[in-house]
Amino acid sequence: MTDMRPSGRKLDELREISIETGVTKHAEGSCLIRCGDTHVLCTASVDERVPPFLKNSGLGWVTAEYGMLPRSTSSRMRREATAGKQGGRTVEIQRLIGRSLRAGVDRVALGERQIVVDCDVIQADGGTRCAAITGGWVALRIAINKLMQAGQIASDPLGDPVAAVSCGIFAGQAVLDLDYPEDSEAGVDGNFVMTGDRLIEVQMSAEGSTFSRDQMDQLMALAEKGVTALSAAQREAAG
Amino acid sequence: MTDMRPSGRKLDELREISIETGVTKHAEGSCLIRCGDTHVLCTASVDERVPPFLKNSGLGWVTAEYGMLPRSTSSRMRREATAGKQGGRTVEIQRLIGRSLRAGVDRVALGERQIVVDCDVIQADGGTRCAAITGGWVALRIAINKLMQAGQIASDPLGDPVAAVSCGIFAGQAVLDLDYPEDSEAGVDGNFVMTGDRLIEVQMSAEGSTFSRDQMDQLMALAEKGVTALSAAQREAAG
Amino acid sequence: MTDMRPSGRKLDELREISIETGVTKHAEGSCLIRCGDTHVLCTASVDERVPPFLKNSGLGWVTAEYGMLPRSTSSRMRREATAGKQGGRTVEIQRLIGRSLRAGVDRVALGERQIVVDCDVIQADGGTRCAAITGGWVALRIAINKLMQAGQIASDPLGDPVAAVSCGIFAGQAVLDLDYPEDSEAGVDGNFVMTGDRLIEVQMSAEGSTFSRDQMDQLMALAEKGVTALSAAQREAAG
Amino acid sequence: MTDMRPSGRKLDELREISIETGVTKHAEGSCLIRCGDTHVLCTASVDERVPPFLKNSGLGWVTAEYGMLPRSTSSRMRREATAGKQGGRTVEIQRLIGRSLRAGVDRVALGERQIVVDCDVIQADGGTRCAAITGGWVALRIAINKLMQAGQIASDPLGDPVAAVSCGIFAGQAVLDLDYPEDSEAGVDGNFVMTGDRLIEVQMSAEGSTFSRDQMDQLMALAEKGVTALSAAQREAAG
Amino acid sequence: MTDMRPSGRKLDELREISIETGVTKHAEGSCLIRCGDTHVLCTASVDERVPPFLKNSGLGWVTAEYGMLPRSTSSRMRREATAGKQGGRTVEIQRLIGRSLRAGVDRVALGERQIVVDCDVIQADGGTRCAAITGGWVALRIAINKLMQAGQIASDPLGDPVAAVSCGIFAGQAVLDLDYPEDSEAGVDGNFVMTGDRLIEVQMSAEGSTFSRDQMDQLMALAEKGVTALSAAQREAAG
Amino acid sequence: MTDMRPSGRKLDELREISIETGVTKHAEGSCLIRCGDTHVLCTASVDERVPPFLKNSGLGWVTAEYGMLPRSTSSRMRREATAGKQGGRTVEIQRLIGRSLRAGVDRVALGERQIVVDCDVIQADGGTRCAAITGGWVALRIAINKLMQAGQIASDPLGDPVAAVSCGIFAGQAVLDLDYPEDSEAGVDGNFVMTGDRLIEVQMSAEGSTFSRDQMDQLMALAEKGVTALSAAQREAAG
């Protein structure tokens, strides 16, 4: 089993993670998260206006947008602004990020304001949506810290970090934190979003294949291990 | 626990299912699937040309499109053709239907041709994407039967039926096959796509909430039960 | 002259017509109209708000939208929501349906509210716009009956049924109610919308051909005959 | 009845017509047609390539596009290029112009080439679509003359001029060639496209009203008279 | 050097200019400007509402839109309304026209209203953006005269005419007022917008080439000469 | 004059510049250019196919695209991919970048291939288009070095660096390299693109103001000084 993964990682080994905060001067919260060669710039922007459906509800909102720089990938992708619309994959991903982050927010405590989390992939090597969720939470945490320090929020609307990791069946083995060479070969993969030991979103999918209950449980167990490590990194980065 | 569901169904009880085939004269395969008050018209259209990325590959393709009639819902929705694009929810759903059906197809046996499965919701009452997958497979089965009878396909590219069902935590209880009143209240719900006892896609999601491993297992168990019944109906309908 | 039409119909013979009402549980009025193999699902949706240009005018509004399911036709058509806009033919047709239905409505009696009539073609075999008008009026009639029964409308804003039929010169003969094989061969065809013995809209058009005043009068006479029969079916269906 | 029309014209009196040819140096054929205060610039552009569906058919094609300058109207209209699409009315009109001109063309004699007729309204005062057809035919005639003089077309693909005029019921009277003040009041109006004494397209429409067979015949008779005069002007202009 | 320009003009010679005013009955100000074979129809439309960002500011606004008729050019261009958007060149040009005209307007004296200047190219032979600015100012001048005569504006918001001309390096020589044959060969060209002896906008650009400070000064000197002559024509036309 | 600029810089003082190369692993050339607080990520992507109009011409092509991350600015901007199109300012800027870089390329020596330079603004503080040109040239230089080292290009298609800087009249003084606080106040500003001592593009523009020949010359002189310093930094970075 040694050296079975292209990267030489062990089956249950995460890529090296680094989270650098304060990377842009304008955003209320920001970080550059690096999960191996996947680099995502996350910013959290506070907007004192909420979407129309929440006017005078007293409830806050957190939403997310996702993008990839044209040359974040191995061959250049067409810019979505040029194509005239966001692709289906982009829309799917940003809806997932938004739902995931909202699940970890007490919207009453947040108060009637909106925070938009932008996740822009600078360099992609698999797992960009998971990195976006994990980094997005850090940007959100920092922005909310600022609101609390300014006395605009009285009680903390955030609890345990929200973190996400992918797992998959690669060369017949369940492995943690797929990089691009693994992801493009894996017949089955999943994205797991958790906060503490609670689940927020589980998406397991087979492309041209199927999987068993037993494999599902193996991926789930790997994910729990990965999320624990990611959450520690998030706490340390957000200070 | 009696009468705890708005419909009076038992926790593990599916809605009444009917699958009427041959409902349009043009399509190679078609059915109108009714899961309670959710009615979806599914057609399978055979196209002897494949998408460009499969030219001369010898492999077939199955894809899906999804739509809702404007008044399939309780209040009229804006027509997507008027809005000028498919919404994010529509794109997400049709990608899921396509992946799910492809997972149950031997693309070598299908041969270099494409089958487009259109799923149009005539009346919605929750669970439209699951009904679309379940009914879509029946339309696909009928279209492929026709190709086999015509000698255009030698060996059957389809195996066990692909069926899907939703489950969720409603009023604190795990329940099978959510209808709209349940779906709009459930803090956690999932869609499960299976073929025989194998999994194709699992999507569990909490909106403004979280769930435990134990709840996940309960939903999974209900789904397996539901899919068994749905598959029986599919086999009977497709003849 | 016998058997001169592909369907074996006489020159002045309508296709078999059936109008099934109450086909969706959500819409205030609905029917599935079948003119031979042309099947159109029509719903009428009541909206208590009028378009901006009618605010505080005391006048009501009736408008229509039209669509075709992708496989309502012999070969699959591209979905307009995917194409990103409604085609020119669609726009022309839905404007015609809207004008036709409005001509039969007393907009003062209707009161300041809007009714949107959606006409979606489930199966096409020629004459879909005429079927949409004829069926659309039935859906409108039912929705207005409901408003009258609820006391929201005092005096009936509808008079005689609004019905439409196509006629054309096929193989040198004026024929009533063209089906697709006839329509695709006819050098001249027309759509006639009437209410009682009054005309609402007449559109006669030659593609790569011309016609005489005499032919125009023959088509007109056939149309009057057809509309009389359609109106009887409408009255019976709307109850 | 004297002075019953806002313009003081008699019931069966056309507006003054002028057709100035050769108004742009680039187009193969061009004219500026003035029907009273309605001014339309028409150009015919020859393209040696036909649309894909006619490749290697030996048949030619004539098509049309229509536009209005933003301040051709009494209050400024939004530019369609800014709005991002042609409106429904524009699409309807340009399809009508194209069909009308094609009906007067022998597509075999034209040979496998396309002529695009652009009709741009410089100043509008009612009847722009009819002026566009009438002027468009002149531009087409000139372009085809040029092709014939150059020996690229052997036998003349055009016959009698194609001309169009509107008629309507204004203040209870059938009148010829509606200007804007009449058009905006008329409950019933029609557009009549003819070539010689043959009909190409008849569109009669009631907005919020109906009309009788007898009124239809009156409008038709006025139109025939108007088209005769317009055709004389066309012949004279095209030389 | 004689006859070195395709048109036979001297190096510092403008094309013949004519400005015909009052060319459409609807617009508050209008002119047809002809700079040689470049013909642009300019209209100024007064709108008593300003854009949202100026509400209650007491300041006026002037903006511009630009378009080309499809056959204003040597080969037919695709209509931007059909293409679904304005191209990059169009957007660039209309932003330039708007900035240029605004620089010559006292927005306090104009008062809180908007004037939209539409510049539509009827026939193009190089220098359309400059002709649009020069003609656009005349249309603006006439519209403002009308507002002043009506007492809606007390003190004149316009000063010296705003005029524009292009210059370029053609066949190694600096020449004034490029026509299309020159423009398509020039490696360097510039557009100069001036009012009196003051500069508003200078754009010099090399395509696949570069230029020296000395050449820049030569072009600047030619432009000053051209603008002086254009301004005289503007004053004469606007009366 | 001391401390007259918000940043405390001297009138002719550039912001601190840093150019970090090799910042993404996928692109053939890349750099992150920082001009004070303006940070732009530039990548150069080699594509062996040229645009259709250059097929079999033997000539290469260089083009550019420009974007801003939503929170690169002081308040969050709408993502252009969501808006469905690139705005006018974006289009203007990316056309300028492309023209500027092409002017410094020998397209015969480049050979029939295309290089796309993407410039994405990570953080904006004025002068993003100039930073994009300056950084874009470095990315291009690195990509071309790689092609030369691989033997795919024989003779160097690049000469002196292409660099750009803005200047403007701020508080009555001509100043070099405007930052955002200066740019938003300046009534006149210009962008100057140069290579060595040759000019590529000069754009000077007054918004609601005008400028004299003398001021133009002052800005030009400052720009020459700035470009000299920028070019030195470009040479050092590109190695």
JSON list of N, CA and C in Angstrom, two decimals, chain D residues 139-190:
[
{"chain": "D", "resi": 139, "resn": "ALA", "atom": "N", "xyz": [-35.56, 48.28, -52.81]},
{"chain": "D", "resi": 139, "resn": "ALA", "atom": "CA", "xyz": [-34.13, 48.02, -52.60]},
{"chain": "D", "resi": 139, "resn": "ALA", "atom": "C", "xyz": [-33.73, 46.67, -53.20]},
{"chain": "D", "resi": 140, "resn": "LEU", "atom": "N", "xyz": [-34.62, 45.70, -53.01]},
{"chain": "D", "resi": 140, "resn": "LEU", "atom": "CA", "xyz": [-34.37, 44.36, -53.55]},
{"chain": "D", "resi": 140, "resn": "LEU", "atom": "C", "xyz": [-34.33, 44.39, -55.08]},
{"chain": "D", "resi": 141, "resn": "ARG", "atom": "N", "xyz": [-35.27, 45.08, -55.67]},
{"chain": "D", "resi": 141, "resn": "ARG", "atom": "CA", "xyz": [-35.34, 45.22, -57.12]},
{"chain": "D", "resi": 141, "resn": "ARG", "atom": "C", "xyz": [-34.03, 45.81, -57.70]},
{"chain": "D", "resi": 142, "resn": "ILE", "atom": "N", "xyz": [-33.52, 46.85, -57.01]},
{"chain": "D", "resi": 142, "resn": "ILE", "atom": "CA", "xyz": [-32.31, 47.51, -57.48]},
{"chain": "D", "resi": 142, "resn": "ILE", "atom": "C", "xyz": [-31.10, 46.57, -57.36]},
{"chain": "D", "resi": 143, "resn": "ALA", "atom": "N", "xyz": [-31.03, 45.87, -56.24]},
{"chain": "D", "resi": 143, "resn": "ALA", "atom": "CA", "xyz": [-29.90, 44.94, -56.05]},
{"chain": "D", "resi": 143, "resn": "ALA", "atom": "C", "xyz": [-29.94, 43.83, -57.08]},
{"chain": "D", "resi": 144, "resn": "ILE", "atom": "N", "xyz": [-31.14, 43.36, -57.38]},
{"chain": "D", "resi": 144, "resn": "ILE", "atom": "CA", "xyz": [-31.25, 42.27, -58.38]},
{"chain": "D", "resi": 144, "resn": "ILE", "atom": "C", "xyz": [-30.96, 42.80, -59.78]},
{"chain": "D", "resi": 145, "resn": "ASN", "atom": "N", "xyz": [-31.38, 44.02, -60.04]},
{"chain": "D", "resi": 145, "resn": "ASN", "atom": "CA", "xyz": [-31.01, 44.62, -61.33]},
{"chain": "D", "resi": 145, "resn": "ASN", "atom": "C", "xyz": [-29.49, 44.61, -61.50]},
{"chain": "D", "resi": 146, "resn": "LYS", "atom": "N", "xyz": [-28.79, 44.97, -60.42]},
{"chain": "D", "resi": 146, "resn": "LYS", "atom": "CA", "xyz": [-27.33, 45.01, -60.48]},
{"chain": "D", "resi": 146, "resn": "LYS", "atom": "C", "xyz": [-26.75, 43.62, -60.76]},
{"chain": "D", "resi": 147, "resn": "LEU", "atom": "N", "xyz": [-27.32, 42.61, -60.10]},
{"chain": "D", "resi": 147, "resn": "LEU", "atom": "CA", "xyz": [-26.84, 41.23, -60.34]},
{"chain": "D", "resi": 147, "resn": "LEU", "atom": "C", "xyz": [-27.12, 40.81, -61.78]},
{"chain": "D", "resi": 148, "resn": "MET", "atom": "N", "xyz": [-28.25, 41.23, -62.32]},
{"chain": "D", "resi": 148, "resn": "MET", "atom": "CA", "xyz": [-28.58, 40.87, -63.69]},
{"chain": "D", "resi": 148, "resn": "MET", "atom": "C", "xyz": [-27.67, 41.58, -64.68]},
{"chain": "D", "resi": 149, "resn": "GLN", "atom": "N", "xyz": [-27.41, 42.87, -64.41]},
{"chain": "D", "resi": 149, "resn": "GLN", "atom": "CA", "xyz": [-26.51, 43.62, -65.29]},
{"chain": "D", "resi": 149, "resn": "GLN", "atom": "C", "xyz": [-25.10, 43.03, -65.28]},
{"chain": "D", "resi": 150, "resn": "ALA", "atom": "N", "xyz": [-24.72, 42.47, -64.13]},
{"chain": "D", "resi": 150, "resn": "ALA", "atom": "CA", "xyz": [-23.39, 41.88, -64.02]},
{"chain": "D", "resi": 150, "resn": "ALA", "atom": "C", "xyz": [-23.38, 40.45, -64.56]},
{"chain": "D", "resi": 151, "resn": "GLY", "atom": "N", "xyz": [-24.52, 39.99, -65.02]},
{"chain": "D", "resi": 151, "resn": "GLY", "atom": "CA", "xyz": [-24.57, 38.66, -65.60]},
{"chain": "D", "resi": 151, "resn": "GLY", "atom": "C", "xyz": [-24.58, 37.54, -64.56]},
{"chain": "D", "resi": 152, "resn": "GLN", "atom": "N", "xyz": [-24.78, 37.89, -63.31]},
{"chain": "D", "resi": 152, "resn": "GLN", "atom": "CA", "xyz": [-24.77, 36.84, -62.29]},
{"chain": "D", "resi": 152, "resn": "GLN", "atom": "C", "xyz": [-26.12, 36.14, -62.17]},
{"chain": "D", "resi": 153, "resn": "ILE", "atom": "N", "xyz": [-27.16, 36.79, -62.68]},
{"chain": "D", "resi": 153, "resn": "ILE", "atom": "CA", "xyz": [-28.49, 36.19, -62.72]},
{"chain": "D", "resi": 153, "resn": "ILE", "atom": "C", "xyz": [-28.98, 36.30, -64.16]},
{"chain": "D", "resi": 154, "resn": "ALA", "atom": "N", "xyz": [-29.47, 35.17, -64.67]},
{"chain": "D", "resi": 154, "resn": "ALA", "atom": "CA", "xyz": [-29.86, 35.16, -66.08]},
{"chain": "D", "resi": 154, "resn": "ALA", "atom": "C", "xyz": [-31.31, 35.57, -66.28]},
{"chain": "D", "resi": 155, "resn": "SER", "atom": "N", "xyz": [-32.19, 34.99, -65.49]},
{"chain": "D", "resi": 155, "resn": "SER", "atom": "CA", "xyz": [-33.61, 35.30, -65.72]},
{"chain": "D", "resi": 155, "resn": "SER", "atom": "C", "xyz": [-34.17, 35.98, -64.47]},
{"chain": "D", "resi": 156, "resn": "ASP", "atom": "N", "xyz": [-34.99, 36.97, -64.69]},
{"chain": "D", "resi": 156, "resn": "ASP", "atom": "CA", "xyz": [-35.43, 37.85, -63.60]},
{"chain": "D", "resi": 156, "resn": "ASP", "atom": "C", "xyz": [-36.24, 37.10, -62.53]},
{"chain": "D", "resi": 157, "resn": "PRO", "atom": "N", "xyz": [-35.77, 37.07, -61.29]},
{"chain": "D", "resi": 157, "resn": "PRO", "atom": "CA", "xyz": [-36.51, 36.35, -60.25]},
{"chain": "D", "resi": 157, "resn": "PRO", "atom": "C", "xyz": [-37.68, 37.14, -59.67]},
{"chain": "D", "resi": 158, "resn": "LEU", "atom": "N", "xyz": [-37.85, 38.39, -60.08]},
{"chain": "D", "resi": 158, "resn": "LEU", "atom": "CA", "xyz": [-38.93, 39.20, -59.53]},
{"chain": "D", "resi": 158, "resn": "LEU", "atom": "C", "xyz": [-40.03, 39.42, -60.54]},
{"chain": "D", "resi": 159, "resn": "GLY", "atom": "N", "xyz": [-41.27, 39.47, -60.04]},
{"chain": "D", "resi": 159, "resn": "GLY", "atom": "CA", "xyz": [-42.41, 39.78, -60.91]},
{"chain": "D", "resi": 159, "resn": "GLY", "atom": "C", "xyz": [-42.99, 41.13, -60.52]},
{"chain": "D", "resi": 160, "resn": "ASP", "atom": "N", "xyz": [-44.29, 41.15, -60.30]},
{"chain": "D", "resi": 160, "resn": "ASP", "atom": "CA", "xyz": [-44.94, 42.39, -59.87]},
{"chain": "D", "resi": 160, "resn": "ASP", "atom": "C", "xyz": [-44.36, 42.85, -58.54]},
{"chain": "D", "resi": 161, "resn": "PRO", "atom": "N", "xyz": [-44.39, 44.16, -58.30]},
{"chain": "D", "resi": 161, "resn": "PRO", "atom": "CA", "xyz": [-43.94, 44.66, -57.01]},
{"chain": "D", "resi": 161, "resn": "PRO", "atom": "C", "xyz": [-44.73, 44.03, -55.86]},
{"chain": "D", "resi": 162, "resn": "VAL", "atom": "N", "xyz": [-44.06, 43.87, -54.73]},
{"chain": "D", "resi": 162, "resn": "VAL", "atom": "CA", "xyz": [-44.74, 43.49, -53.50]},
{"chain": "D", "resi": 162, "resn": "VAL", "atom": "C", "xyz": [-44.91, 44.77, -52.69]},
{"chain": "D", "resi": 163, "resn": "ALA", "atom": "N", "xyz": [-46.15, 45.08, -52.35]},
{"chain": "D", "resi": 163, "resn": "ALA", "atom": "CA", "xyz": [-46.43, 46.31, -51.62]},
{"chain": "D", "resi": 163, "resn": "ALA", "atom": "C", "xyz": [-47.38, 46.01, -50.47]},
{"chain": "D", "resi": 164, "resn": "ALA", "atom": "N", "xyz": [-47.37, 46.88, -49.48]},
{"chain": "D", "resi": 164, "resn": "ALA", "atom": "CA", "xyz": [-48.21, 46.65, -48.31]},
{"chain": "D", "resi": 164, "resn": "ALA", "atom": "C", "xyz": [-48.81, 47.95, -47.84]},
{"chain": "D", "resi": 165, "resn": "VAL", "atom": "N", "xyz": [-50.02, 47.82, -47.27]},
{"chain": "D", "resi": 165, "resn": "VAL", "atom": "CA", "xyz": [-50.68, 49.00, -46.73]},
{"chain": "D", "resi": 165, "resn": "VAL", "atom": "C", "xyz": [-51.53, 48.57, -45.54]},
{"chain": "D", "resi": 166, "resn": "SER", "atom": "N", "xyz": [-51.74, 49.50, -44.62]},
{"chain": "D", "resi": 166, "resn": "SER", "atom": "CA", "xyz": [-52.62, 49.20, -43.50]},
{"chain": "D", "resi": 166, "resn": "SER", "atom": "C", "xyz": [-53.97, 49.88, -43.71]},
{"chain": "D", "resi": 167, "resn": "CYS", "atom": "N", "xyz": [-54.99, 49.26, -43.16]},
{"chain": "D", "resi": 167, "resn": "CYS", "atom": "CA", "xyz": [-56.33, 49.85, -43.16]},
{"chain": "D", "resi": 167, "resn": "CYS", "atom": "C", "xyz": [-56.91, 49.59, -41.78]},
{"chain": "D", "resi": 168, "resn": "GLY", "atom": "N", "xyz": [-57.93, 50.32, -41.40]},
{"chain": "D", "resi": 168, "resn": "GLY", "atom": "CA", "xyz": [-58.51, 50.08, -40.09]},
{"chain": "D", "resi": 168, "resn": "GLY", "atom": "C", "xyz": [-59.86, 50.73, -39.95]},
{"chain": "D", "resi": 169, "resn": "ILE", "atom": "N", "xyz": [-60.51, 50.41, -38.86]},
{"chain": "D", "resi": 169, "resn": "ILE", "atom": "CA", "xyz": [-61.80, 51.04, -38.54]},
{"chain": "D", "resi": 169, "resn": "ILE", "atom": "C", "xyz": [-61.48, 52.17, -37.57]},
{"chain": "D", "resi": 170, "resn": "PHE", "atom": "N", "xyz": [-61.60, 53.39, -38.06]},
{"chain": "D", "resi": 170, "resn": "PHE", "atom": "CA", "xyz": [-61.30, 54.55, -37.23]},
{"chain": "D", "resi": 170, "resn": "PHE", "atom": "C", "xyz": [-62.57, 55.38, -37.08]},
{"chain": "D", "resi": 171, "resn": "ALA", "atom": "N", "xyz": [-62.95, 55.64, -35.85]},
{"chain": "D", "resi": 171, "resn": "ALA", "atom": "CA", "xyz": [-64.17, 56.41, -35.59]},
{"chain": "D", "resi": 171, "resn": "ALA", "atom": "C", "xyz": [-65.34, 55.83, -36.37]},
{"chain": "D", "resi": 172, "resn": "GLY", "atom": "N", "xyz": [-65.39, 54.49, -36.42]},
{"chain": "D", "resi": 172, "resn": "GLY", "atom": "CA", "xyz": [-66.52, 53.82, -37.05]},
{"chain": "D", "resi": 172, "resn": "GLY", "atom": "C", "xyz": [-66.44, 53.70, -38.55]},
{"chain": "D", "resi": 173, "resn": "GLN", "atom": "N", "xyz": [-65.42, 54.24, -39.16]},
{"chain": "D", "resi": 173, "resn": "GLN", "atom": "CA", "xyz": [-65.29, 54.22, -40.62]},
{"chain": "D", "resi": 173, "resn": "GLN", "atom": "C", "xyz": [-64.07, 53.41, -41.05]},
{"chain": "D", "resi": 174, "resn": "ALA", "atom": "N", "xyz": [-64.20, 52.72, -42.14]},
{"chain": "D", "resi": 174, "resn": "ALA", "atom": "CA", "xyz": [-63.05, 52.03, -42.72]},
{"chain": "D", "resi": 174, "resn": "ALA", "atom": "C", "xyz": [-62.19, 53.07, -43.43]},
{"chain": "D", "resi": 175, "resn": "VAL", "atom": "N", "xyz": [-60.91, 53.15, -43.05]},
{"chain": "D", "resi": 175, "resn": "VAL", "atom": "CA", "xyz": [-60.02, 54.14, -43.68]},
{"chain": "D", "resi": 175, "resn": "VAL", "atom": "C", "xyz": [-58.74, 53.47, -44.16]},
{"chain": "D", "resi": 176, "resn": "LEU", "atom": "N", "xyz": [-58.13, 54.09, -45.15]},
{"chain": "D", "resi": 176, "resn": "LEU", "atom": "CA", "xyz": [-56.93, 53.57, -45.79]},
{"chain": "D", "resi": 176, "resn": "LEU", "atom": "C", "xyz": [-55.69, 54.25, -45.22]},
{"chain": "D", "resi": 177, "resn": "ASP", "atom": "N", "xyz": [-54.63, 53.45, -44.97]},
{"chain": "D", "resi": 177, "resn": "ASP", "atom": "CA", "xyz": [-53.30, 53.98, -44.66]},
{"chain": "D", "resi": 177, "resn": "ASP", "atom": "C", "xyz": [-53.31, 54.81, -43.37]},
{"chain": "D", "resi": 178, "resn": "LEU", "atom": "N", "xyz": [-53.43, 54.10, -42.27]},
{"chain": "D", "resi": 178, "resn": "LEU", "atom": "CA", "xyz": [-53.53, 54.74, -40.95]},
{"chain": "D", "resi": 178, "resn": "LEU", "atom": "C", "xyz": [-52.24, 55.46, -40.59]},
{"chain": "D", "resi": 179, "resn": "ASP", "atom": "N", "xyz": [-52.36, 56.69, -40.13]},
{"chain": "D", "resi": 179, "resn": "ASP", "atom": "CA", "xyz": [-51.20, 57.32, -39.53]},
{"chain": "D", "resi": 179, "resn": "ASP", "atom": "C", "xyz": [-51.25, 57.11, -38.02]},
{"chain": "D", "resi": 180, "resn": "TYR", "atom": "N", "xyz": [-50.24, 57.60, -37.28]},
{"chain": "D", "resi": 180, "resn": "TYR", "atom": "CA", "xyz": [-50.17, 57.24, -35.87]},
{"chain": "D", "resi": 180, "resn": "TYR", "atom": "C", "xyz": [-51.39, 57.68, -35.07]},
{"chain": "D", "resi": 181, "resn": "PRO", "atom": "N", "xyz": [-51.90, 58.92, -35.24]},
{"chain": "D", "resi": 181, "resn": "PRO", "atom": "CA", "xyz": [-53.07, 59.29, -34.45]},
{"chain": "D", "resi": 181, "resn": "PRO", "atom": "C", "xyz": [-54.27, 58.37, -34.72]},
{"chain": "D", "resi": 182, "resn": "GLU", "atom": "N", "xyz": [-54.41, 57.91, -35.95]},
{"chain": "D", "resi": 182, "resn": "GLU", "atom": "CA", "xyz": [-55.51, 56.98, -36.26]},
{"chain": "D", "resi": 182, "resn": "GLU", "atom": "C", "xyz": [-55.22, 55.59, -35.69]},
{"chain": "D", "resi": 183, "resn": "ASP", "atom": "N", "xyz": [-53.98, 55.13, -35.88]},
{"chain": "D", "resi": 183, "resn": "ASP", "atom": "CA", "xyz": [-53.61, 53.78, -35.47]},
{"chain": "D", "resi": 183, "resn": "ASP", "atom": "C", "xyz": [-53.79, 53.59, -33.98]},
{"chain": "D", "resi": 184, "resn": "SER", "atom": "N", "xyz": [-53.47, 54.64, -33.20]},
{"chain": "D", "resi": 184, "resn": "SER", "atom": "CA", "xyz": [-53.53, 54.48, -31.76]},
{"chain": "D", "resi": 184, "resn": "SER", "atom": "C", "xyz": [-54.97, 54.50, -31.26]},
{"chain": "D", "resi": 185, "resn": "GLU", "atom": "N", "xyz": [-55.91, 54.94, -32.09]},
{"chain": "D", "resi": 185, "resn": "GLU", "atom": "CA", "xyz": [-57.32, 54.94, -31.69]},
{"chain": "D", "resi": 185, "resn": "GLU", "atom": "C", "xyz": [-58.11, 53.78, -32.29]},
{"chain": "D", "resi": 186, "resn": "ALA", "atom": "N", "xyz": [-57.62, 53.22, -33.40]},
{"chain": "D", "resi": 186, "resn": "ALA", "atom": "CA", "xyz": [-58.39, 52.22, -34.13]},
{"chain": "D", "resi": 186, "resn": "ALA", "atom": "C", "xyz": [-58.55, 50.93, -33.31]},
{"chain": "D", "resi": 187, "resn": "GLY", "atom": "N", "xyz": [-59.76, 50.46, -33.16]},
{"chain": "D", "resi": 187, "resn": "GLY", "atom": "CA", "xyz": [-59.98, 49.20, -32.45]},
{"chain": "D", "resi": 187, "resn": "GLY", "atom": "C", "xyz": [-59.67, 48.00, -33.33]},
{"chain": "D", "resi": 188, "resn": "VAL", "atom": "N", "xyz": [-59.73, 48.19, -34.62]},
{"chain": "D", "resi": 188, "resn": "VAL", "atom": "CA", "xyz": [-59.48, 47.10, -35.57]},
{"chain": "D", "resi": 188, "resn": "VAL", "atom": "C", "xyz": [-58.52, 47.63, -36.63]},
{"chain": "D", "resi": 189, "resn": "ASP", "atom": "N", "xyz": [-57.46, 46.90, -36.87]},
{"chain": "D", "resi": 189, "resn": "ASP", "atom": "CA", "xyz": [-56.65, 47.30, -38.02]},
{"chain": "D", "resi": 189, "resn": "ASP", "atom": "C", "xyz": [-56.09, 46.09, -38.72]},
{"chain": "D", "resi": 190, "resn": "GLY", "atom": "N", "xyz": [-55.63, 46.30, -39.93]},
{"chain": "D", "resi": 190, "resn": "GLY", "atom": "CA", "xyz": [-55.13, 45.19, -40.72]},
{"chain": "D", "resi": 190, "resn": "GLY", "atom": "C", "xyz": [-53.97, 45.62, -41.56]}
]
